[in-house]
Amino acid sequence: MTLFVFADSNSRSSYARNIESLSCYSKLNSFNFVLFRPDSFPQCKEAVGFFFRKVCHVFYYLLNIPADHHVAVLDADTAIVNFDKKIQAWLVGNKDIWFYHRFHNNEVMAGNYIVRNTAWSRRFLLDWYMLHPGNKHEYSGMNADNGALHWLLLHRLVRPVPERCRREGKGSDYPKFVACFHAAANNSGCRGGDWERVGFFRHGEGWAYDGWVIRYRWSNTTFMHHAMKNPVIGGQYEGRLLPPRSCEVTSKLPADRYMVSEGEMSSLLRSAALTALPGRKNHGYNPNSCIVNVRPAGACQSTPC
């Protein structure tokens, strides 16, 4: 297993504590940890846009490591909150790539994913970063790599691609396009295409979610928080920088007001899910959709989800 982070000099400075937590977690679990700059692979200089260049770097990194090796690709604003959790719990279903849904809407998260080094996953990453705005293609470019991911998933999973979704992908209404993707995926019965290659975790069951949705609280069930920003997301969201800690197995975050019981966390997540429901529905949320095809081994990170 490798933990992969892509960061320019500003991000390395702003998110130093986050990156330290990921590096430490890798050390404690005998994983590899790699930190790439935007120019680490010169082959990626033609990729227009920071996050497309990130995908390009993942592709070229996979070319240089053993087959079937797992790589957890993480945004620099992602931090390990609880060293006790094991990322292997999300390696379920014998997939080539695993995604999760963002908690507050119905997007498939583009910044954090786990990929197994296979010919299929390398081709997927290549096709993804080639959707950058410097290339000519059908997709309009809405929401950068996030939108491009949904366009690629649509074409890999749904055959034939509904003309309505193709039109939405050429347009400018991003929520309508994401909603069309989800409707088309569910209407396919989640069969055919490349469904056996891709795993999707439901909202809140991924290895991370945006910490602001629960005011950055954590419990023994929490693993990672995304959106650990610097400057922090303050105000009602009560954001903070990750507290410093030593790199030891016994290292814990301080038992301050941010630490809550598992019962309190369950209540917070239940409330946050209700608050998020309009945003999810605006992006085509269907609680009975077949797109959620994997669950983490053992107890899920957030119950209920």
mmCIF file of N, CA and C in Angstrom, residues 106-108 139-143 146-155 162-185 281-285:
data_model
loop_
_atom_site.group_PDB
_atom_site.id
_atom_site.type_symbol
_atom_site.label_atom_id
_atom_site.label_comp_id
_atom_site.label_asym_id
_atom_site.label_seq_id
_atom_site.Cartn_x
_atom_site.Cartn_y
_atom_site.Cartn_z
ATOM 1 N N ASN A 106 -24.232 14.659 -4.017
ATOM 2 C CA ASN A 106 -24.230 13.309 -4.592
ATOM 3 C C ASN A 106 -23.076 13.107 -5.560
ATOM 4 N N GLU A 107 -22.049 13.945 -5.446
ATOM 5 C CA GLU A 107 -20.871 13.775 -6.286
ATOM 6 C C GLU A 107 -20.101 12.518 -5.906
ATOM 7 N N VAL A 108 -19.501 11.887 -6.899
ATOM 8 C CA VAL A 108 -18.454 10.910 -6.642
ATOM 9 C C VAL A 108 -17.183 11.718 -6.385
ATOM 10 N N TYR A 139 -16.807 16.794 -23.686
ATOM 11 C CA TYR A 139 -17.182 17.287 -22.363
ATOM 12 C C TYR A 139 -16.894 18.776 -22.248
ATOM 13 N N SER A 140 -17.818 19.503 -21.622
ATOM 14 C CA SER A 140 -17.712 20.964 -21.564
ATOM 15 C C SER A 140 -16.633 21.461 -20.613
ATOM 16 N N GLY A 141 -16.216 20.635 -19.681
ATOM 17 C CA GLY A 141 -15.199 21.047 -18.719
ATOM 18 C C GLY A 141 -15.747 21.524 -17.398
ATOM 19 N N MET A 142 -17.070 21.364 -17.172
ATOM 20 C CA MET A 142 -17.659 21.784 -15.897
ATOM 21 C C MET A 142 -16.951 21.141 -14.712
ATOM 22 N N ASN A 143 -16.624 21.973 -13.729
ATOM 23 C CA ASN A 143 -16.082 21.524 -12.444
ATOM 24 C C ASN A 143 -14.829 20.663 -12.579
ATOM 25 N N ASN A 146 -13.524 16.903 -11.275
ATOM 26 C CA ASN A 146 -14.724 16.276 -10.715
ATOM 27 C C ASN A 146 -15.726 15.955 -11.815
ATOM 28 N N GLY A 147 -16.012 16.959 -12.636
ATOM 29 C CA GLY A 147 -16.949 16.740 -13.729
ATOM 30 C C GLY A 147 -16.423 15.746 -14.741
ATOM 31 N N ALA A 148 -15.129 15.844 -15.045
ATOM 32 C CA ALA A 148 -14.528 14.916 -16.001
ATOM 33 C C ALA A 148 -14.639 13.474 -15.514
ATOM 34 N N LEU A 149 -14.518 13.275 -14.203
ATOM 35 C CA LEU A 149 -14.662 11.929 -13.649
ATOM 36 C C LEU A 149 -16.059 11.379 -13.922
ATOM 37 N N HIS A 150 -17.085 12.187 -13.713
ATOM 38 C CA HIS A 150 -18.453 11.718 -13.958
ATOM 39 C C HIS A 150 -18.683 11.431 -15.442
ATOM 40 N N TRP A 151 -18.105 12.245 -16.307
ATOM 41 C CA TRP A 151 -18.202 12.004 -17.753
ATOM 42 C C TRP A 151 -17.551 10.670 -18.111
ATOM 43 N N LEU A 152 -16.380 10.411 -17.560
ATOM 44 C CA LEU A 152 -15.679 9.162 -17.850
ATOM 45 C C LEU A 152 -16.427 7.967 -17.275
ATOM 46 N N LEU A 153 -16.898 8.077 -16.035
ATOM 47 C CA LEU A 153 -17.664 6.981 -15.438
ATOM 48 C C LEU A 153 -18.917 6.689 -16.245
ATOM 49 N N LEU A 154 -19.579 7.740 -16.701
ATOM 50 C CA LEU A 154 -20.775 7.560 -17.526
ATOM 51 C C LEU A 154 -20.465 6.694 -18.740
ATOM 52 N N HIS A 155 -19.370 6.978 -19.411
ATOM 53 C CA HIS A 155 -19.019 6.242 -20.627
ATOM 54 C C HIS A 155 -18.452 4.861 -20.337
ATOM 55 N N PRO A 162 -26.965 7.538 -22.578
ATOM 56 C CA PRO A 162 -28.187 8.258 -22.956
ATOM 57 C C PRO A 162 -27.854 9.615 -23.582
ATOM 58 N N GLU A 163 -28.545 9.941 -24.640
ATOM 59 C CA GLU A 163 -28.284 11.196 -25.336
ATOM 60 C C GLU A 163 -28.520 12.400 -24.421
ATOM 61 N N ARG A 164 -29.495 12.289 -23.527
ATOM 62 C CA ARG A 164 -29.775 13.393 -22.609
ATOM 63 C C ARG A 164 -28.560 13.687 -21.734
ATOM 64 N N CYS A 165 -27.899 12.641 -21.235
ATOM 65 C CA CYS A 165 -26.712 12.841 -20.394
ATOM 66 C C CYS A 165 -25.555 13.405 -21.212
ATOM 67 N N ARG A 166 -25.468 12.973 -22.458
ATOM 68 C CA ARG A 166 -24.424 13.530 -23.313
ATOM 69 C C ARG A 166 -24.637 15.038 -23.503
ATOM 70 N N ARG A 167 -25.900 15.422 -23.700
ATOM 71 C CA ARG A 167 -26.207 16.851 -23.854
ATOM 72 C C ARG A 167 -25.886 17.619 -22.576
ATOM 73 N N GLU A 168 -26.267 17.037 -21.423
ATOM 74 C CA GLU A 168 -25.983 17.718 -20.152
ATOM 75 C C GLU A 168 -24.481 17.877 -19.946
ATOM 76 N N GLY A 169 -23.710 16.886 -20.350
ATOM 77 C CA GLY A 169 -22.265 16.954 -20.199
ATOM 78 C C GLY A 169 -21.612 17.974 -21.104
ATOM 79 N N LYS A 170 -22.308 18.356 -22.156
ATOM 80 C CA LYS A 170 -21.807 19.395 -23.052
ATOM 81 C C LYS A 170 -22.259 20.781 -22.608
ATOM 82 N N GLY A 171 -23.117 20.827 -21.589
ATOM 83 C CA GLY A 171 -23.713 22.079 -21.155
ATOM 84 C C GLY A 171 -22.980 22.723 -20.001
ATOM 85 N N SER A 172 -23.748 23.444 -19.165
ATOM 86 C CA SER A 172 -23.132 24.218 -18.087
ATOM 87 C C SER A 172 -23.817 24.031 -16.738
ATOM 88 N N ASP A 173 -24.827 23.156 -16.680
ATOM 89 C CA ASP A 173 -25.535 22.922 -15.416
ATOM 90 C C ASP A 173 -24.967 21.666 -14.769
ATOM 91 N N TYR A 174 -23.988 21.861 -13.896
ATOM 92 C CA TYR A 174 -23.275 20.717 -13.328
ATOM 93 C C TYR A 174 -24.167 19.801 -12.502
ATOM 94 N N PRO A 175 -24.999 20.309 -11.579
ATOM 95 C CA PRO A 175 -25.870 19.398 -10.828
ATOM 96 C C PRO A 175 -26.771 18.556 -11.729
ATOM 97 N N LYS A 176 -27.287 19.135 -12.811
ATOM 98 C CA LYS A 176 -28.140 18.372 -13.727
ATOM 99 C C LYS A 176 -27.343 17.259 -14.404
ATOM 100 N N PHE A 177 -26.095 17.541 -14.738
ATOM 101 C CA PHE A 177 -25.273 16.508 -15.361
ATOM 102 C C PHE A 177 -24.982 15.372 -14.382
ATOM 103 N N VAL A 178 -24.608 15.710 -13.149
ATOM 104 C CA VAL A 178 -24.349 14.674 -12.144
ATOM 105 C C VAL A 178 -25.610 13.862 -11.889
ATOM 106 N N ALA A 179 -26.761 14.540 -11.816
ATOM 107 C CA ALA A 179 -28.029 13.838 -11.613
ATOM 108 C C ALA A 179 -28.322 12.895 -12.769
ATOM 109 N N CYS A 180 -28.014 13.328 -13.987
ATOM 110 C CA CYS A 180 -28.240 12.475 -15.154
ATOM 111 C C CYS A 180 -27.343 11.244 -15.100
ATOM 112 N N PHE A 181 -26.100 11.432 -14.696
ATOM 113 C CA PHE A 181 -25.202 10.282 -14.544
ATOM 114 C C PHE A 181 -25.776 9.262 -13.576
ATOM 115 N N HIS A 182 -26.240 9.736 -12.424
ATOM 116 C CA HIS A 182 -26.759 8.810 -11.417
ATOM 117 C C HIS A 182 -28.018 8.101 -11.900
ATOM 118 N N ALA A 183 -28.897 8.828 -12.578
ATOM 119 C CA ALA A 183 -30.111 8.197 -13.097
ATOM 120 C C ALA A 183 -29.764 7.139 -14.134
ATOM 121 N N ALA A 184 -28.823 7.458 -15.018
ATOM 122 C CA ALA A 184 -28.428 6.506 -16.053
ATOM 123 C C ALA A 184 -27.764 5.278 -15.442
ATOM 124 N N ALA A 185 -26.933 5.498 -14.427
ATOM 125 C CA ALA A 185 -26.270 4.371 -13.764
ATOM 126 C C ALA A 185 -27.294 3.444 -13.133
ATOM 127 N N LYS A 281 -30.261 15.601 -3.293
ATOM 128 C CA LYS A 281 -31.335 15.429 -4.278
ATOM 129 C C LYS A 281 -31.092 16.287 -5.510
ATOM 130 N N ASN A 282 -30.510 17.457 -5.317
ATOM 131 C CA ASN A 282 -30.207 18.338 -6.443
ATOM 132 C C ASN A 282 -29.194 17.719 -7.388
ATOM 133 N N HIS A 283 -28.424 16.763 -6.885
ATOM 134 C CA HIS A 283 -27.439 16.047 -7.699
ATOM 135 C C HIS A 283 -27.887 14.610 -7.989
ATOM 136 N N GLY A 284 -29.190 14.357 -7.925
ATOM 137 C CA GLY A 284 -29.718 13.072 -8.367
ATOM 138 C C GLY A 284 -29.676 11.960 -7.350
ATOM 139 N N TYR A 285 -29.706 12.301 -6.072
ATOM 140 C CA TYR A 285 -29.626 11.273 -5.034
ATOM 141 C C TYR A 285 -30.844 10.363 -5.047
#
